[in-house]
Coordinates of C-alpha atoms in Angstrom, one line a residue:
Chain A
M1155 CA -87.8 165.6 172.3
K1156 CA -90.0 164.7 169.7
L1157 CA -93.3 166.3 171.1
L1158 CA -91.7 169.7 170.8
E1159 CA -90.0 169.0 167.8
D1160 CA -93.0 168.1 166.3
R1161 CA -94.8 171.2 167.5
I1162 CA -91.8 173.4 166.3
L1163 CA -92.7 172.0 162.7
R1164 CA -96.5 172.5 163.0
D1165 CA -96.6 175.5 164.4
G1166 CA -93.6 177.5 164.5
V1167 CA -93.4 180.4 162.0
I1168 CA -90.2 182.0 160.0
V1169 CA -90.2 185.2 159.5
D1170 CA -87.4 187.9 158.2
G1171 CA -85.8 185.1 156.5
G1172 CA -84.4 183.3 159.7
I1173 CA -86.4 184.1 162.7
L1174 CA -88.2 181.3 164.4
K1175 CA -91.5 182.6 165.9
V1176 CA -93.0 180.0 168.2
D1177 CA -95.1 182.4 170.2
M1178 CA -98.3 180.1 169.5
F1179 CA -97.1 177.9 172.1
L1180 CA -93.8 178.9 174.3
N1181 CA -93.5 182.5 174.7
H1182 CA -96.6 184.7 174.3
R1183 CA -99.8 182.0 174.2
L1184 CA -98.6 179.3 176.5
D1185 CA -99.4 176.0 175.9
I1186 CA -99.6 175.1 179.4
P1187 CA -100.0 171.3 179.5
L1188 CA -97.1 171.3 176.7
L1189 CA -95.0 173.2 178.9
D1190 CA -95.5 171.3 181.8
K1191 CA -94.4 168.2 179.6
L1192 CA -91.3 170.1 179.4
G1193 CA -90.7 170.7 182.8
E1194 CA -91.4 167.0 183.3
E1195 CA -88.6 166.3 180.7
F1196 CA -86.2 168.6 182.3
Y1197 CA -86.6 166.9 185.7
R1198 CA -85.8 164.0 184.1
I1199 CA -82.8 164.9 182.7
F1200 CA -81.5 167.0 185.7
K1201 CA -82.7 165.1 188.3
G1202 CA -79.2 163.3 189.1
H1203 CA -77.8 166.6 189.7
P1204 CA -78.2 169.2 192.6
V1205 CA -80.9 171.5 192.1
D1206 CA -81.7 173.9 195.1
K1207 CA -83.6 176.8 192.8
I1208 CA -84.5 177.4 188.6
L1209 CA -83.3 180.7 187.7
T1210 CA -84.5 182.2 184.4
I1211 CA -84.7 185.6 182.9
E1212 CA -88.0 187.8 182.4
A1213 CA -90.5 187.1 180.6
S1214 CA -90.6 184.4 178.1
G1215 CA -88.8 182.2 180.8
I1216 CA -90.8 182.4 183.4
A1217 CA -93.6 180.0 182.6
I1218 CA -91.4 177.3 181.5
A1219 CA -89.1 177.6 184.6
A1220 CA -92.2 177.7 186.9
L1221 CA -93.7 174.6 185.5
T1222 CA -90.2 172.9 185.8
A1223 CA -89.4 174.2 189.2
R1224 CA -92.9 172.5 190.1
H1225 CA -91.5 169.1 189.1
F1226 CA -88.8 169.6 191.4
G1227 CA -90.4 171.1 194.3
V1228 CA -88.2 174.0 194.5
P1229 CA -88.6 177.9 194.1
A1230 CA -88.0 179.7 190.8
V1231 CA -86.1 183.2 190.4
F1232 CA -86.5 185.5 187.4
A1233 CA -84.0 188.1 186.4
K1234 CA -85.5 191.6 185.8
K1235 CA -84.7 193.7 183.0
A1236 CA -85.7 196.9 185.2
K1237 CA -84.6 197.6 188.3
P1238 CA -87.6 197.7 190.4
V1239 CA -87.8 201.1 192.4
T1240 CA -88.5 199.0 195.3
M1241 CA -85.3 196.6 195.0
R1242 CA -82.5 197.3 197.7
D1243 CA -79.6 198.8 196.5
D1244 CA -77.6 195.4 196.6
A1245 CA -79.0 194.4 193.4
L1246 CA -76.8 191.9 191.4
H1247 CA -76.6 192.9 188.1
T1248 CA -74.8 192.0 184.5
S1249 CA -75.2 193.5 181.2
V1250 CA -76.7 191.2 178.3
Y1251 CA -76.4 191.6 174.7
S1252 CA -79.7 191.1 172.7
F1253 CA -79.0 190.3 168.8
T1254 CA -82.7 190.6 168.2
K1255 CA -82.7 194.2 169.7
Q1256 CA -79.2 195.0 168.9
K1257 CA -78.6 196.6 172.4
S1258 CA -77.4 196.0 175.5
Y1259 CA -79.9 195.9 178.5
E1260 CA -79.0 195.4 182.3
V1261 CA -80.8 192.2 184.3
Y1262 CA -80.9 192.5 188.0
V1263 CA -81.6 189.8 191.1
Q1264 CA -82.2 190.6 194.6
R1265 CA -79.0 189.4 195.9
S1266 CA -80.7 187.6 199.0
F1267 CA -82.7 185.4 196.9
L1268 CA -79.5 183.4 195.3
T1269 CA -77.8 181.9 198.2
P1270 CA -74.0 181.1 198.5
G1271 CA -73.1 177.4 198.1
E1272 CA -76.8 176.8 196.7
H1273 CA -76.9 174.4 193.4
I1274 CA -78.9 176.6 190.7
L1275 CA -80.4 175.3 187.1
I1276 CA -81.1 177.9 184.6
I1277 CA -84.1 177.7 182.7
D1278 CA -84.9 179.3 179.2
D1279 CA -87.1 179.1 176.3
F1280 CA -84.1 179.8 173.5
L1281 CA -80.5 179.6 173.3
A1282 CA -78.9 181.4 170.5
H1283 CA -76.0 182.7 171.1
G1284 CA -75.9 182.4 174.6
N1285 CA -75.9 185.8 176.1
A1286 CA -78.9 185.7 178.4
A1287 CA -77.8 182.0 179.7
E1288 CA -74.1 183.5 180.0
G1289 CA -75.7 186.6 182.1
L1290 CA -77.8 184.3 184.3
C1291 CA -74.3 182.2 185.0
D1292 CA -72.6 185.4 186.1
L1293 CA -75.3 186.4 188.3
A1294 CA -75.5 183.0 190.2
E1295 CA -71.7 182.7 189.9
A1296 CA -71.4 186.4 191.9
A1297 CA -73.9 185.4 194.5
G1298 CA -71.3 182.4 195.2
A1299 CA -74.2 180.1 193.8
L1300 CA -73.4 176.7 191.4
V1301 CA -74.8 176.3 188.1
S1302 CA -75.6 172.7 187.8
G1303 CA -76.9 173.4 184.1
V1304 CA -78.6 175.0 181.6
G1305 CA -81.8 173.7 180.4
I1306 CA -83.3 175.0 177.2
A1307 CA -86.3 174.2 175.3
I1308 CA -85.1 175.5 171.6
E1309 CA -81.6 175.7 170.8
K1310 CA -80.3 177.5 167.8
H1311 CA -77.2 175.2 167.5
F1312 CA -75.7 177.2 164.7
Q1313 CA -75.3 180.4 166.8
G1314 CA -72.3 179.4 169.1
G1315 CA -74.5 179.7 172.6
R1316 CA -73.6 175.9 173.4
E1317 CA -69.9 176.3 172.9
R1318 CA -69.7 179.7 175.0
L1319 CA -71.4 177.8 177.9
Q1320 CA -69.5 174.6 177.5
A1321 CA -66.2 176.8 177.6
R1322 CA -67.2 177.5 181.1
G1323 CA -67.7 174.1 182.1
I1324 CA -71.5 174.2 182.1
L1325 CA -73.7 171.5 181.4
V1326 CA -76.2 172.1 178.5
Q1327 CA -79.2 170.2 177.7
S1328 CA -81.5 171.3 175.1
L1329 CA -85.3 169.7 174.2
A1330 CA -85.2 170.7 170.4
E1331 CA -81.5 171.5 168.6
I1332 CA -81.9 173.3 165.5
E1333 CA -79.2 172.7 163.4
K1334 CA -80.1 175.1 160.9
I1335 CA -83.0 177.0 159.3
E1336 CA -82.9 177.0 155.7
N1337 CA -85.4 177.8 152.9
G1338 CA -88.0 178.8 155.5
Q1339 CA -87.5 174.9 156.8
V1340 CA -86.5 174.1 160.4
I1341 CA -83.9 171.4 160.3
F1342 CA -83.2 169.4 163.3
L1343 CA -80.0 167.9 164.6
H1344 CA -79.6 164.3 164.2
Q1345 CA -83.2 164.3 162.4
P1346 CA -84.1 160.8 161.5
Chain B
M354 CA -107.0 182.2 201.9
K355 CA -105.4 181.7 204.9
L356 CA -101.9 180.2 203.8
L357 CA -101.5 183.6 201.8
E358 CA -102.4 185.7 204.3
D359 CA -100.2 183.8 206.6
R360 CA -97.4 184.4 204.4
I361 CA -97.9 187.9 203.6
L362 CA -97.6 188.9 207.3
R363 CA -94.5 186.4 207.6
D364 CA -92.8 187.6 204.5
G365 CA -94.2 190.8 203.1
V366 CA -92.2 193.8 203.9
I367 CA -93.8 197.1 203.8
V368 CA -91.5 200.1 202.6
D369 CA -91.7 203.5 201.6
G370 CA -94.6 204.1 204.5
G371 CA -96.8 202.1 202.4
I372 CA -96.1 199.6 199.5
L373 CA -96.2 196.1 200.3
K374 CA -93.4 194.2 198.9
V375 CA -93.9 190.3 198.4
D376 CA -91.3 189.5 196.2
M377 CA -89.9 186.9 198.4
F378 CA -92.3 184.6 197.3
L379 CA -94.3 186.0 194.7
N380 CA -93.4 188.2 192.2
H381 CA -89.3 187.8 192.1
R382 CA -88.4 184.8 193.8
L383 CA -91.2 182.4 193.2
D384 CA -92.6 180.1 196.1
I385 CA -93.3 177.5 193.4
P386 CA -95.1 175.0 195.6
L387 CA -97.1 177.8 197.2
L388 CA -98.2 179.3 193.6
D389 CA -99.5 176.2 192.7
K390 CA -101.8 175.9 195.6
L391 CA -102.9 179.6 194.8
G392 CA -103.7 178.1 191.3
E393 CA -105.7 175.2 192.9
E394 CA -107.7 177.6 194.8
F395 CA -108.3 179.7 191.7
Y396 CA -109.4 176.7 189.9
R397 CA -111.8 176.2 192.7
I398 CA -113.2 179.5 193.1
F399 CA -114.0 180.0 189.2
K400 CA -114.3 175.8 187.9
G401 CA -118.1 176.6 188.1
H402 CA -117.6 179.3 185.3
P403 CA -116.7 178.7 181.6
V404 CA -112.8 178.8 181.3
D405 CA -111.2 178.5 177.8
K406 CA -108.2 180.8 178.6
I407 CA -106.3 182.6 181.2
L408 CA -105.0 185.9 180.5
T409 CA -102.2 188.0 182.5
I410 CA -99.7 190.3 182.2
E411 CA -96.0 190.2 181.9
A412 CA -94.0 189.8 183.9
S413 CA -95.1 189.2 187.7
G414 CA -98.3 187.8 186.2
I415 CA -96.8 185.0 184.5
A416 CA -96.2 182.4 187.0
I417 CA -99.5 182.6 188.8
A418 CA -101.4 182.2 185.7
A419 CA -99.3 179.4 184.1
L420 CA -99.7 177.5 187.4
T421 CA -103.5 178.3 187.5
A422 CA -103.6 177.7 183.7
R423 CA -102.5 174.2 184.7
H424 CA -105.1 173.1 187.0
F425 CA -107.8 174.3 184.1
G426 CA -106.0 172.2 181.5
V427 CA -106.2 175.4 179.7
P428 CA -103.5 177.5 177.3
A429 CA -102.5 180.8 179.3
V430 CA -101.4 184.5 177.1
F431 CA -99.6 187.2 178.7
A432 CA -99.9 190.7 177.2
K433 CA -96.4 192.4 176.9
K434 CA -95.3 195.4 177.5
A435 CA -93.5 195.9 174.6
K436 CA -94.5 195.2 170.9
P437 CA -91.8 192.5 169.5
V438 CA -90.3 193.2 166.3
T439 CA -91.4 190.0 165.0
M440 CA -95.3 190.7 166.2
R441 CA -97.5 191.2 163.4
D442 CA -99.4 194.4 162.8
D443 CA -102.7 193.6 163.8
A444 CA -101.8 193.4 167.6
L445 CA -104.2 194.3 170.0
H446 CA -103.0 197.0 172.7
T447 CA -104.4 199.3 175.2
S448 CA -102.9 201.9 177.6
V449 CA -102.2 201.2 181.2
Y450 CA -101.5 203.8 183.8
S451 CA -99.1 202.5 186.3
F452 CA -99.6 204.6 189.9
T453 CA -96.0 203.0 191.3
K454 CA -93.9 203.9 188.2
Q455 CA -96.3 207.1 187.6
K456 CA -96.8 206.8 183.9
S457 CA -98.8 204.9 181.4
Y458 CA -97.8 202.2 179.3
E459 CA -99.1 200.3 175.9
V460 CA -99.4 196.5 176.4
Y461 CA -100.0 194.1 173.8
V462 CA -101.6 190.8 172.4
Q463 CA -101.5 189.2 169.2
R464 CA -104.9 189.4 168.2
S465 CA -105.1 186.0 166.9
F466 CA -104.3 185.0 170.4
L467 CA -107.8 185.9 171.8
T468 CA -110.5 184.4 170.1
P469 CA -114.3 185.7 169.9
G470 CA -116.4 184.1 171.9
E471 CA -113.9 182.1 174.2
H472 CA -114.2 182.9 178.2
I473 CA -111.4 184.4 179.5
L474 CA -110.5 184.4 183.4
I475 CA -107.8 187.3 184.1
I476 CA -105.2 186.4 186.6
D477 CA -103.0 188.7 188.0
D478 CA -100.7 189.1 191.4
F479 CA -102.1 192.1 192.5
L480 CA -105.2 194.6 192.0
A481 CA -104.9 198.1 193.3
H482 CA -106.3 200.8 191.5
G483 CA -107.3 198.4 188.7
N484 CA -105.7 199.9 186.0
A485 CA -103.8 196.4 184.7
A486 CA -107.1 194.2 185.2
E487 CA -109.2 197.0 182.9
G488 CA -106.6 197.0 180.0
L489 CA -106.8 193.3 180.4
C490 CA -110.5 193.4 180.1
D491 CA -110.2 195.8 177.4
L492 CA -108.1 193.4 175.4
A493 CA -110.2 190.4 175.6
E494 CA -113.5 192.5 174.9
A495 CA -111.6 194.2 171.8
A496 CA -111.0 190.5 170.6
G497 CA -114.7 189.6 171.3
A498 CA -113.9 187.4 173.7
L499 CA -115.7 187.3 177.1
V500 CA -114.5 187.8 180.7
S501 CA -115.5 185.2 183.0
G502 CA -114.0 187.0 186.2
V503 CA -110.8 188.4 187.6
G504 CA -108.9 186.3 190.1
I505 CA -106.4 188.2 191.8
A506 CA -104.0 186.9 194.4
I507 CA -103.3 190.2 196.7
E508 CA -106.0 192.9 196.7
K509 CA -105.6 196.4 198.2
H510 CA -109.1 196.8 199.0
F511 CA -108.7 200.5 199.9
Q512 CA -107.9 201.5 196.2
G513 CA -110.5 200.8 194.5
G514 CA -110.0 198.7 191.7
R515 CA -112.6 196.0 192.6
E516 CA -115.2 199.0 192.2
R517 CA -114.0 200.0 188.8
L518 CA -114.1 196.3 187.7
Q519 CA -117.7 195.2 189.3
A520 CA -119.0 198.7 187.6
R521 CA -118.2 196.8 184.5
G522 CA -120.6 193.4 185.7
I523 CA -117.0 191.7 186.2
L524 CA -116.7 188.9 188.6
V525 CA -113.4 189.6 191.2
Q526 CA -112.3 187.1 193.4
S527 CA -109.2 188.0 195.4
L528 CA -107.3 185.1 197.8
A529 CA -106.2 187.9 200.0
E530 CA -107.9 191.1 200.6
I531 CA -106.1 193.6 202.6
E532 CA -108.3 196.5 204.0
K533 CA -105.4 198.8 205.0
I534 CA -101.8 199.0 205.8
E535 CA -101.3 200.9 208.8
N536 CA -98.0 201.8 210.9
G537 CA -96.4 199.1 209.0
Q538 CA -98.8 196.3 209.7
V539 CA -101.2 194.5 207.4
I540 CA -104.6 194.4 208.3
F541 CA -106.9 191.8 206.2
L542 CA -110.6 192.6 205.4
H543 CA -112.7 190.1 207.9
Q544 CA -109.6 189.7 209.7
P545 CA -110.6 187.0 212.7

């Protein structure tokens, strides 16, 4: 999606030799009109598939998931990184390894908020190694729900997440696919 | 706002003698069409005030802030509960005491994402003692920004948050104001 690629080139910042920061518009300061257009694009891509609910993970997935769900007219659920004191004991949970933070953390979803047989579209801001997306697939499948696909704003193609998801038979669609980050430059896949 | 009050009466759950859980539609499973209507209502209430940006706090404020920002056509920023490894050293931060969790936590905003002189509308899902909202006011003021108001989905009127904010001269508007929770029942202020 050219709009997003252009924005990454304009406002993305490469730090520590290879980490792309997009907190100027995607995951800290939120450019809401842009995120609404990304949601519209996810709708265009996935509208031929059954989608009863959007599933994401706190915190940086929530805004884009909410604005995508708006276009589908469906509810969204976000997995939580801590079990709230008020969450009932029958929470679904799974472990996700974060390469950025170099540690595993548990994510939780109230079991009743994912329904057996319903069709789930997973939305997240980034796909790298795929751990978070796989964790969300695990939660959906543990509930007996069906994953219609994974929609990602920015995919770091060189970190293998897509292959892991596709090996599970899951459709992956990204709005911006980064082939590599080299000499402080972002190179997109199939760049013109 | 009758739509929200009715939904609280229908789907809210009182646990532990007095905690209102609305994770069925507001802060875990997100009823996005409802949240978009709440955002529209915040726009109706605050459109006469200058609003350059929406400020909220992760995680449960993000969806409603994003859908409110959409109606204003402005960006949103959410304060983070942990300092990301990639956040620059000049982060604004303040301490917020959580009565639910019985402990204080730090919240962070990248300084450059709040601009001196700009007008901030603070949006959150709940107002109880007012600590989170006051923390967001502190961050805005530390940046030299001006708080146009605080918009709250559900206010627990009996916990004093409104008085603390109004003592600072801040306009508070809530979509559902709970006078008390008694015998497992939610009683709204000015209930017909």
